[in-house]
Short mmCIF file of C-alpha atoms and ligand atoms in Angstrom, two decimals:
data_model
loop_
_atom_site.label_atom_id
_atom_site.label_comp_id
_atom_site.label_asym_id
_atom_site.label_seq_id
_atom_site.Cartn_x
_atom_site.Cartn_y
_atom_site.Cartn_z
CA MET A 1 47.04 108.98 109.79
CA ARG A 2 45.10 109.40 112.96
CA PHE A 3 45.32 107.02 116.01
CA GLU A 4 43.68 108.09 119.28
CA ASN A 5 44.58 106.98 122.80
CA TYR A 6 41.34 108.01 124.29
CA THR A 7 41.78 107.83 128.05
CA ALA A 8 43.77 106.08 130.72
CA HIS A 9 42.31 102.59 130.01
CA ASN A 10 45.14 100.21 130.14
CA TYR A 11 45.64 99.31 126.55
CA LYS A 12 48.69 98.70 124.55
CA SER A 13 49.98 102.01 123.23
CA ILE A 14 49.77 103.19 119.79
CA PRO A 15 53.53 102.53 118.84
CA GLN A 16 53.01 99.03 119.89
CA ILE A 17 50.09 98.65 117.59
CA ILE A 18 52.08 100.09 114.71
CA ASN A 19 54.75 97.55 115.29
CA ASN A 20 52.22 94.89 114.20
CA LEU A 21 52.13 96.32 110.66
CA THR A 22 54.55 95.70 107.87
CA PRO A 23 56.08 98.65 106.17
CA GLU A 24 53.96 97.79 103.06
CA HIS A 25 50.80 98.18 105.14
CA ILE A 26 51.91 101.43 106.60
CA HIS A 27 52.55 102.66 103.03
CA ASN A 28 49.11 101.50 101.95
CA ILE A 29 47.34 103.12 104.86
CA ASP A 30 49.30 106.36 104.22
CA ILE A 31 48.29 106.51 100.52
CA VAL A 32 44.66 105.55 100.97
CA SER A 33 44.08 107.74 104.01
CA ARG A 34 45.28 110.87 101.94
CA VAL A 35 42.01 110.50 100.11
CA LEU A 36 39.64 108.68 102.53
CA PRO A 37 40.53 109.71 105.99
CA PHE A 38 41.63 107.23 108.58
CA LYS A 39 40.98 107.14 112.29
CA THR A 40 40.88 104.49 114.94
CA ASN A 41 41.35 104.37 118.68
CA ASN A 42 43.18 102.12 121.16
CA TYR A 43 40.00 100.35 122.26
CA VAL A 44 39.17 99.16 118.80
CA ALA A 45 42.75 98.11 118.22
CA ASN A 46 43.13 96.23 121.41
CA GLU A 47 39.74 94.72 122.03
CA LEU A 48 38.30 94.10 118.65
CA ILE A 49 41.12 93.23 116.32
CA ASP A 50 42.73 89.75 116.37
CA TRP A 51 46.28 90.62 115.69
CA SER A 52 47.41 86.97 115.36
CA ASN A 53 45.50 86.87 112.10
CA TYR A 54 44.90 90.42 111.45
CA LEU A 55 45.12 90.22 107.54
CA ASN A 56 41.85 88.24 107.56
CA ASP A 57 40.31 89.94 110.52
CA PRO A 58 37.21 91.84 109.50
CA MET A 59 37.70 94.41 112.25
CA PHE A 60 41.14 95.17 111.00
CA ILE A 61 39.89 95.42 107.37
CA LEU A 62 37.08 97.66 108.58
CA ASN A 63 39.28 99.94 110.57
CA PHE A 64 42.53 100.07 108.66
CA PRO A 65 42.59 101.33 105.01
CA GLN A 66 43.37 98.62 102.54
CA HIS A 67 45.20 99.01 99.18
CA GLY A 68 42.08 98.04 97.23
CA MET A 69 39.85 100.67 98.87
CA LEU A 70 41.20 103.03 96.25
CA LYS A 71 40.81 102.18 92.61
CA LYS A 72 44.16 101.22 90.99
CA GLU A 73 44.28 104.46 88.96
CA HIS A 74 43.58 106.60 92.04
CA PHE A 75 46.10 104.83 94.18
CA SER A 76 48.81 105.13 91.57
CA LYS A 77 48.05 108.90 91.10
CA VAL A 78 48.57 109.68 94.74
CA GLU A 79 51.50 107.39 95.08
CA LEU A 80 53.27 109.06 92.16
CA ALA A 81 52.54 112.48 93.28
CA ILE A 82 54.21 111.72 96.63
CA LYS A 83 57.14 109.94 95.08
CA ASN A 84 57.68 112.93 92.76
CA ASN A 85 57.51 115.36 95.69
CA LEU A 86 54.76 117.43 94.15
CA PRO A 87 54.06 120.68 96.13
CA THR A 88 51.40 120.30 98.66
CA THR A 89 48.89 122.41 96.67
CA LYS A 90 49.19 120.20 93.67
CA LEU A 91 48.87 117.09 95.76
CA ASN A 92 45.86 118.39 97.41
CA GLU A 93 44.29 119.18 94.03
CA ILE A 94 44.87 115.62 93.00
CA ILE A 95 43.38 114.27 96.15
CA ASP A 96 40.32 116.58 95.88
CA GLN A 97 39.76 115.58 92.27
CA ILE A 98 39.82 111.94 93.34
CA ARG A 99 37.29 112.59 96.16
CA LYS A 100 34.96 114.29 93.75
CA GLU A 101 35.04 111.12 91.55
CA LEU A 102 34.00 109.08 94.67
CA ASN A 103 30.63 110.57 94.77
CA PRO A 104 30.89 112.44 98.04
CA HIS A 105 27.23 113.24 98.36
CA PRO A 106 25.28 110.25 97.22
CA ALA A 107 21.49 110.18 96.80
CA GLY A 108 21.42 114.02 95.96
CA GLN A 109 21.79 114.82 99.66
CA MET A 110 23.65 118.07 99.17
CA GLU A 111 21.46 119.36 96.33
CA HIS A 112 18.01 117.94 97.16
CA ASN A 113 17.71 117.24 100.90
CA VAL A 114 18.68 120.57 102.44
CA PRO A 115 15.61 122.59 103.43
CA PHE A 116 14.91 126.31 103.59
CA LEU A 117 13.59 128.54 106.22
CA GLY A 118 12.21 131.39 104.13
CA GLU A 119 15.16 132.34 102.02
CA GLN A 120 17.73 130.84 104.39
CA ARG A 121 19.24 127.47 103.26
CA LEU A 122 19.63 125.39 106.44
CA SER A 123 22.89 123.85 105.69
CA GLY A 124 23.04 121.72 108.96
CA LEU A 125 19.75 120.00 108.20
CA GLN A 126 18.35 117.47 105.86
CA HIS A 127 14.75 116.72 105.22
CA LYS A 128 14.13 114.00 102.70
CA TYR A 129 11.30 111.95 104.15
CA HIS A 130 8.13 113.69 105.63
CA GLU A 131 8.51 112.45 109.18
CA THR A 132 12.17 112.81 109.93
CA VAL A 133 14.54 115.76 109.84
CA LEU A 134 18.34 115.09 110.26
CA PHE A 135 20.30 117.50 112.29
CA PHE A 136 24.14 117.74 111.90
CA ALA A 137 25.43 119.27 115.11
CA ALA A 138 28.62 121.27 114.66
CA HIS A 139 29.98 119.39 117.59
CA SER A 140 29.63 116.01 116.16
CA GLN A 141 31.65 116.32 113.02
CA SER A 142 33.75 113.31 113.70
CA CYS A 143 33.32 109.67 114.56
CA HIS A 144 35.32 107.03 116.46
CA ALA A 145 36.28 105.51 113.11
CA HIS A 146 36.40 106.86 109.64
CA CYS A 147 34.96 103.90 107.55
CA THR A 148 35.92 104.19 103.93
CA PHE A 149 32.43 103.02 102.87
CA CYS A 150 30.67 105.60 105.01
CA PHE A 151 28.52 108.08 103.16
CA ARG A 152 29.45 110.53 105.79
CA TRP A 153 33.08 110.63 104.84
CA PRO A 154 33.00 114.09 103.36
CA GLN A 155 32.17 115.35 106.87
CA PHE A 156 35.64 114.23 107.90
CA VAL A 157 37.72 115.84 105.21
CA ASN A 158 38.53 119.47 104.65
CA MET A 159 36.73 120.10 101.44
CA GLN A 160 35.18 123.57 101.05
CA GLY A 161 31.34 123.35 101.05
CA TYR A 162 31.07 119.71 101.57
CA ARG A 163 29.97 119.55 105.10
CA PHE A 164 26.59 119.69 106.74
CA SER A 165 27.07 121.44 110.06
CA SER A 166 24.94 123.68 112.29
CA ARG A 167 24.98 125.03 115.90
CA GLU A 168 21.82 127.06 115.23
CA ILE A 169 19.29 125.18 117.20
CA GLU A 170 16.90 128.10 116.93
CA SER A 171 16.67 127.56 113.08
CA LEU A 172 15.89 123.77 113.69
CA ILE A 173 13.20 124.70 116.07
CA ALA A 174 11.70 127.40 113.84
CA TYR A 175 11.79 124.98 110.84
CA LEU A 176 10.01 122.22 113.01
CA LYS A 177 7.33 124.67 114.03
CA LEU A 178 6.49 125.05 110.40
CA HIS A 179 6.44 121.37 109.75
CA PRO A 180 3.97 119.53 111.87
CA GLU A 181 4.35 116.52 109.72
CA VAL A 182 7.84 115.92 111.31
CA THR A 183 7.62 113.40 114.17
CA ASP A 184 11.33 112.46 114.48
CA ILE A 185 14.63 114.39 114.79
CA LEU A 186 17.67 112.37 114.03
CA PHE A 187 20.96 113.65 115.41
CA THR A 188 23.73 112.51 113.09
CA GLY A 189 27.29 113.63 112.25
CA GLY A 190 29.75 111.95 112.28
CA ASP A 191 28.72 110.29 115.34
CA SER A 192 26.19 112.34 117.25
CA LEU A 193 27.25 110.84 120.65
CA ILE A 194 30.87 111.84 120.22
CA MET A 195 29.59 115.15 121.89
CA SER A 196 30.12 115.87 125.51
CA ALA A 197 26.98 115.75 127.75
CA GLU A 198 27.14 119.56 127.93
CA GLN A 199 27.34 119.88 124.19
CA LEU A 200 24.45 117.45 123.62
CA ASN A 201 22.43 119.33 126.21
CA PHE A 202 23.16 122.58 124.44
CA TYR A 203 21.00 121.20 121.54
CA ILE A 204 18.50 118.99 123.46
CA GLU A 205 17.41 121.44 126.08
CA PRO A 206 16.01 124.20 123.75
CA ILE A 207 14.13 121.42 121.74
CA LEU A 208 12.47 120.13 124.98
CA LYS A 209 11.60 123.70 126.04
CA ALA A 210 10.12 124.69 122.62
CA ASP A 211 6.39 124.04 121.97
CA LEU A 212 6.89 121.09 119.60
CA PRO A 213 4.09 118.53 120.43
CA HIS A 214 4.42 116.76 117.17
CA ILE A 215 8.02 115.60 117.89
CA GLN A 216 7.60 112.11 119.17
CA SER A 217 11.18 110.66 118.96
CA ILE A 218 14.79 111.88 119.11
CA ARG A 219 17.11 109.59 117.59
CA PHE A 220 20.90 109.44 117.84
CA GLY A 221 22.96 107.85 114.94
CA THR A 222 26.02 106.37 116.73
CA LYS A 223 28.96 103.98 116.61
CA THR A 224 29.91 104.82 120.22
CA LEU A 225 28.37 101.73 121.84
CA THR A 226 30.71 99.44 120.09
CA TYR A 227 33.85 101.67 119.42
CA TRP A 228 33.94 103.49 122.75
CA PRO A 229 31.53 102.00 125.18
CA PHE A 230 33.04 103.85 128.05
CA ARG A 231 31.19 106.88 126.80
CA PHE A 232 28.19 105.44 128.74
CA THR A 233 29.99 103.94 131.73
CA SER A 234 33.22 105.47 132.94
CA ASP A 235 33.87 108.61 130.94
CA LYS A 236 33.88 111.50 133.33
CA ASP A 237 30.57 112.82 131.98
CA ALA A 238 28.97 109.34 131.30
CA ASP A 239 26.31 109.84 133.98
CA ASP A 240 25.48 113.34 132.73
CA LEU A 241 25.07 111.96 129.30
CA LEU A 242 22.59 109.35 130.45
CA ARG A 243 20.68 112.07 132.19
CA VAL A 244 20.22 113.82 128.94
CA PHE A 245 18.44 110.66 127.70
CA ASP A 246 16.40 110.56 130.89
CA LYS A 247 15.33 114.04 130.39
CA ILE A 248 14.11 113.43 126.75
CA ALA A 249 12.12 110.32 128.06
CA ALA A 250 10.69 112.45 130.87
CA SER A 251 9.30 114.84 128.30
CA GLY A 252 7.17 111.98 126.93
CA ARG A 253 9.30 111.29 123.87
CA HIS A 254 10.94 108.16 122.62
CA VAL A 255 14.79 108.03 122.72
CA ALA A 256 16.15 105.84 119.95
CA PHE A 257 19.81 104.85 119.17
CA MET A 258 20.51 103.93 115.60
CA ALA A 259 23.53 101.89 116.49
CA HIS A 260 26.05 100.88 113.80
CA ILE A 261 27.00 97.27 114.44
CA ASN A 262 28.87 95.62 111.56
CA HIS A 263 29.95 92.36 113.10
CA PRO A 264 29.15 90.12 116.18
CA LYS A 265 32.79 90.65 117.41
CA GLU A 266 31.94 94.16 118.32
CA MET A 267 29.27 92.86 120.79
CA ALA A 268 31.58 90.43 122.62
CA PRO A 269 33.40 92.78 125.13
CA THR A 270 32.03 93.19 128.54
CA ALA A 271 32.37 96.99 128.15
CA PHE A 272 29.84 96.97 125.33
CA ARG A 273 27.44 94.89 127.41
CA ASP A 274 27.65 97.14 130.38
CA ALA A 275 27.08 100.19 128.09
CA VAL A 276 24.01 98.59 126.59
CA LYS A 277 22.57 97.83 130.02
CA ARG A 278 23.12 101.38 131.19
CA VAL A 279 21.62 102.98 128.02
CA ARG A 280 18.59 100.74 128.13
CA ASN A 281 18.08 101.52 131.79
CA THR A 282 17.28 105.13 130.81
CA GLY A 283 14.36 103.79 128.74
CA ALA A 284 16.16 104.40 125.40
CA GLU A 285 15.76 101.75 122.72
CA ILE A 286 18.71 100.58 120.65
CA ARG A 287 18.08 99.69 117.12
CA ALA A 288 21.02 98.10 115.13
CA GLN A 289 21.89 98.66 111.50
CA ALA A 290 24.83 98.08 109.11
CA PRO A 291 25.63 97.62 105.49
CA LEU A 292 26.41 94.17 104.08
CA MET A 293 30.01 94.26 103.04
CA GLN A 294 32.44 91.94 101.36
CA TYR A 295 35.35 90.89 103.63
CA ILE A 296 33.32 92.05 106.72
CA ASN A 297 29.92 90.36 107.09
CA ASP A 298 29.17 88.73 103.74
CA SER A 299 27.63 85.52 105.11
CA PRO A 300 24.25 84.56 106.44
CA GLU A 301 25.83 83.03 109.62
CA ILE A 302 27.34 86.38 110.60
CA TRP A 303 24.00 88.23 110.27
CA ARG A 304 22.16 85.40 112.01
CA ASP A 305 24.61 85.53 115.03
CA MET A 306 24.50 89.29 115.04
CA TRP A 307 20.72 89.52 115.07
CA ASN A 308 20.56 86.75 117.74
CA GLU A 309 22.98 88.41 120.00
CA GLN A 310 21.24 91.72 119.51
CA VAL A 311 17.95 90.21 120.64
CA LYS A 312 19.57 88.64 123.68
CA LEU A 313 20.82 92.06 124.77
CA GLY A 314 17.49 93.76 124.13
CA ILE A 315 18.75 95.52 120.92
CA ILE A 316 16.23 95.61 118.00
CA PRO A 317 17.63 94.42 114.61
CA TYR A 318 16.64 97.28 112.32
CA TYR A 319 18.34 97.34 108.85
CA MET A 320 20.65 95.52 106.59
CA PHE A 321 21.83 98.10 104.07
CA VAL A 322 23.45 97.69 100.71
CA ALA A 323 26.97 99.26 100.45
CA ARG A 324 26.19 102.83 99.12
CA ASP A 325 27.45 104.32 95.93
CA THR A 326 30.19 106.40 97.46
CA GLY A 327 33.77 106.06 98.80
CA ALA A 328 35.16 102.48 98.60
CA GLN A 329 31.89 100.90 97.23
CA HIS A 330 33.87 99.11 94.56
CA TYR A 331 35.81 97.29 97.40
CA PHE A 332 32.96 96.27 99.74
CA ALA A 333 29.93 95.78 97.46
CA VAL A 334 28.24 92.43 96.84
CA SER A 335 25.71 91.98 94.12
CA LEU A 336 22.06 92.78 94.96
CA GLU A 337 21.24 89.13 94.19
CA ARG A 338 23.84 87.80 96.67
CA ALA A 339 22.77 90.43 99.32
CA TRP A 340 19.18 89.04 98.98
CA HIS A 341 20.38 85.47 99.35
CA ILE A 342 22.46 86.34 102.54
CA PHE A 343 19.56 88.19 103.98
CA ARG A 344 17.04 85.47 103.25
CA ASP A 345 19.30 82.63 104.56
CA ALA A 346 20.00 84.51 107.78
CA TYR A 347 16.32 85.60 108.25
CA GLN A 348 15.21 81.99 107.99
CA GLN A 349 17.39 81.01 110.89
CA VAL A 350 16.17 83.53 113.35
CA SER A 351 13.02 83.73 115.50
CA GLY A 352 10.29 86.38 115.02
CA LEU A 353 11.87 88.65 117.53
CA ALA A 354 14.76 89.18 115.19
CA ARG A 355 12.68 89.55 112.10
CA THR A 356 12.13 93.14 112.87
CA VAL A 357 15.07 93.71 110.51
CA ARG A 358 14.51 95.02 107.01
CA GLY A 359 16.69 94.56 103.99
CA PRO A 360 18.67 94.52 101.97
CA SER A 361 17.84 98.08 101.49
CA MET A 362 19.39 100.76 99.21
CA SER A 363 19.34 104.34 100.45
CA ALA A 364 19.14 105.76 96.94
CA GLY A 365 18.12 109.17 95.61
CA PRO A 366 14.41 108.42 95.23
CA GLY A 367 14.24 106.66 98.59
CA LYS A 368 14.91 103.49 100.58
CA VAL A 369 14.59 100.66 98.06
CA HIS A 370 14.04 97.26 99.48
CA VAL A 371 15.22 94.26 97.36
CA ILE A 372 12.40 91.82 97.94
CA GLY A 373 13.92 89.04 95.92
CA VAL A 374 14.51 87.52 92.57
CA THR A 375 11.69 85.55 90.85
CA GLU A 376 10.31 84.59 87.50
CA ILE A 377 7.23 86.16 86.01
CA GLN A 378 5.85 84.93 82.76
CA GLY A 379 9.14 83.34 81.90
CA GLN A 380 11.17 86.43 82.76
CA LYS A 381 13.60 86.57 85.58
CA VAL A 382 13.25 89.80 87.50
CA PHE A 383 14.16 91.65 90.72
CA VAL A 384 11.14 92.46 92.80
CA LEU A 385 11.57 95.79 94.67
CA GLN A 386 9.58 98.19 96.78
CA PHE A 387 10.21 101.50 98.54
CA LEU A 388 10.37 101.40 102.33
CA GLN A 389 10.57 105.23 102.21
CA GLY A 390 10.15 107.47 99.19
CA ARG A 391 10.70 111.14 98.40
CA ASN A 392 6.91 110.86 97.71
CA ALA A 393 5.40 109.04 100.76
CA ASP A 394 2.85 107.37 98.32
CA TRP A 395 5.55 105.26 96.75
CA ALA A 396 6.07 103.28 99.94
CA LEU A 397 5.37 99.56 99.66
CA LYS A 398 4.30 99.67 95.96
CA PRO A 399 6.05 96.62 94.32
CA PHE A 400 7.95 97.20 91.12
CA PHE A 401 10.14 95.07 88.84
CA ALA A 402 13.60 95.36 87.36
CA GLN A 403 15.32 93.10 84.75
CA TYR A 404 17.43 90.51 86.42
CA ASP A 405 21.10 91.49 86.37
CA PRO A 406 23.43 89.17 88.36
CA ASN A 407 26.08 91.97 88.48
CA ALA A 408 23.89 94.85 89.72
CA ILE A 409 25.14 96.36 92.96
CA TRP A 410 22.93 99.50 93.10
CA LEU A 411 19.60 100.87 91.92
CA ASN A 412 21.29 102.70 89.05
CA ASP A 413 22.52 99.38 87.61
CA LEU A 414 18.91 98.22 87.22
CA LYS A 415 16.60 98.63 84.24
CA PRO A 416 12.86 98.38 84.27
CA ALA A 417 11.40 94.93 83.44
CA PHE A 418 8.65 93.93 80.84
CA GLY A 419 9.68 96.38 78.22
CA GLU A 420 8.89 99.49 80.38
CA SER A 421 11.06 102.52 79.51
CA GLU A 422 11.23 103.80 83.09
CA PHE A 423 10.36 102.83 86.62
CA PHE A 424 6.89 104.05 87.92
CA PHE A 425 8.48 106.78 90.06
CA GLU A 426 11.03 108.23 87.63
CA LYS A 427 8.92 111.01 86.05
CA GLU A 428 7.84 112.30 89.40
CA TYR A 429 11.18 111.92 90.81
CA LYS A 430 12.70 114.21 88.03
CA LEU A 431 9.97 116.72 88.78
CA ILE A 432 10.64 116.76 92.51
CA LEU A 433 14.41 117.23 91.95
CA HIS A 434 13.69 119.91 89.32
CA SER A 435 11.34 121.82 91.73
CA LYS A 436 14.00 121.61 94.59
CA GLU A 437 16.61 123.05 92.17
CA ILE A 438 14.29 125.92 91.34
CA VAL A 439 13.77 126.68 95.18
CA SER A 440 17.42 126.57 95.69
CA LEU A 441 18.01 129.05 92.95
CA ILE A 442 15.49 131.52 94.26
S1 SF4 B 501 29.30 107.09 111.07
FE1 SF4 B 501 29.36 104.87 111.20
S2 SF4 B 501 29.85 104.22 109.17
FE2 SF4 B 501 30.45 106.37 109.32
S3 SF4 B 501 32.54 106.48 109.90
FE3 SF4 B 501 31.39 106.52 111.81
S4 SF4 B 501 31.25 104.39 112.39
FE4 SF4 B 501 31.80 104.43 110.29
#
């Protein structure tokens, strides 16, 4: 278990927080967090969780591992191993085996997204869509929380060969020089803004000095605005951090925050609002995204309020994702049909300024698949879908159809409609994967 008292902010201390929990809870947290790591901090615990009703509090459920986040058989296996005092090596083997069963690298990101520079595999980069390269800085291998639904959870566990990580900014630059189609660099992690200003500058400065006129935007995937807003206000290097964003903007590039905001409660504290103001004053744009999750935000009113509040603060609603096929998906997932209903109901209640949001969207192996809706065509009930992004750029915005399935929670659950044997992209997708496998073998 990992609690962090970050700085001298005057919050209740960690032992006081633990006093709120029953022994059963502590036991559940202990078992689940052996597999899916747990981390929270004193700001989240003190400012965002309603301890008077914590069992139903979305921020508690989001941050503190719950019994159901492990499937029954997995929970029992770990519990039994501990009860029987199995040696650590044996216990770790059991835990690793369970982790492998939780699809630690969904959408083929380990096998099919890692690019090559000549013969060198760039294990801290991912290049799935033409325009955007993801960079996993070695200094951002953690996050303020370790959400059990997060597709980045393998970054937080100590499993050999399961991490994307790099401090070789020269390789990134060399790769970008060979790829003029790339317009965006996305710093991710963990949380890319968990880095100190100095560490961030270590990566940013060489990019700005390099001759990369095709790079238009530098993006930061981050939870920091809502889970540690002081990063932008009162941390000792807060001003230096903002200067890094200023510097990127001064180079004529767009600075974009991909901010994770799961619930309107995260936007209530003054500390968050102050942080948003300071970040926006640098010229950076904040775009908000989150998955739709049972127990957390599975109602249209929550999304409506979240998008409205974001617009008020000058944040751009960006994505509603579907809970990914990894980690505790079985716990959080809602059906695709319900996700569409929630999205639609929320969308109908907000003005055009909030309708920048896209969703529900599945970040799946072939690409980002948007659930447009459920309808009937020639007497057959179907899902209407389209790619927002595809491994082949030509797939974008081409509608396709799947048989209606009220229980489907992910693309893999869907079958082509109208008697087709496969979706339009499947043949080509297999070829793309195959060619990437060959490259990685060379
Ligand atoms: S990156 Fe976002 S979703 Fe993942 S653990 Fe951090 S806060 Fe949670």
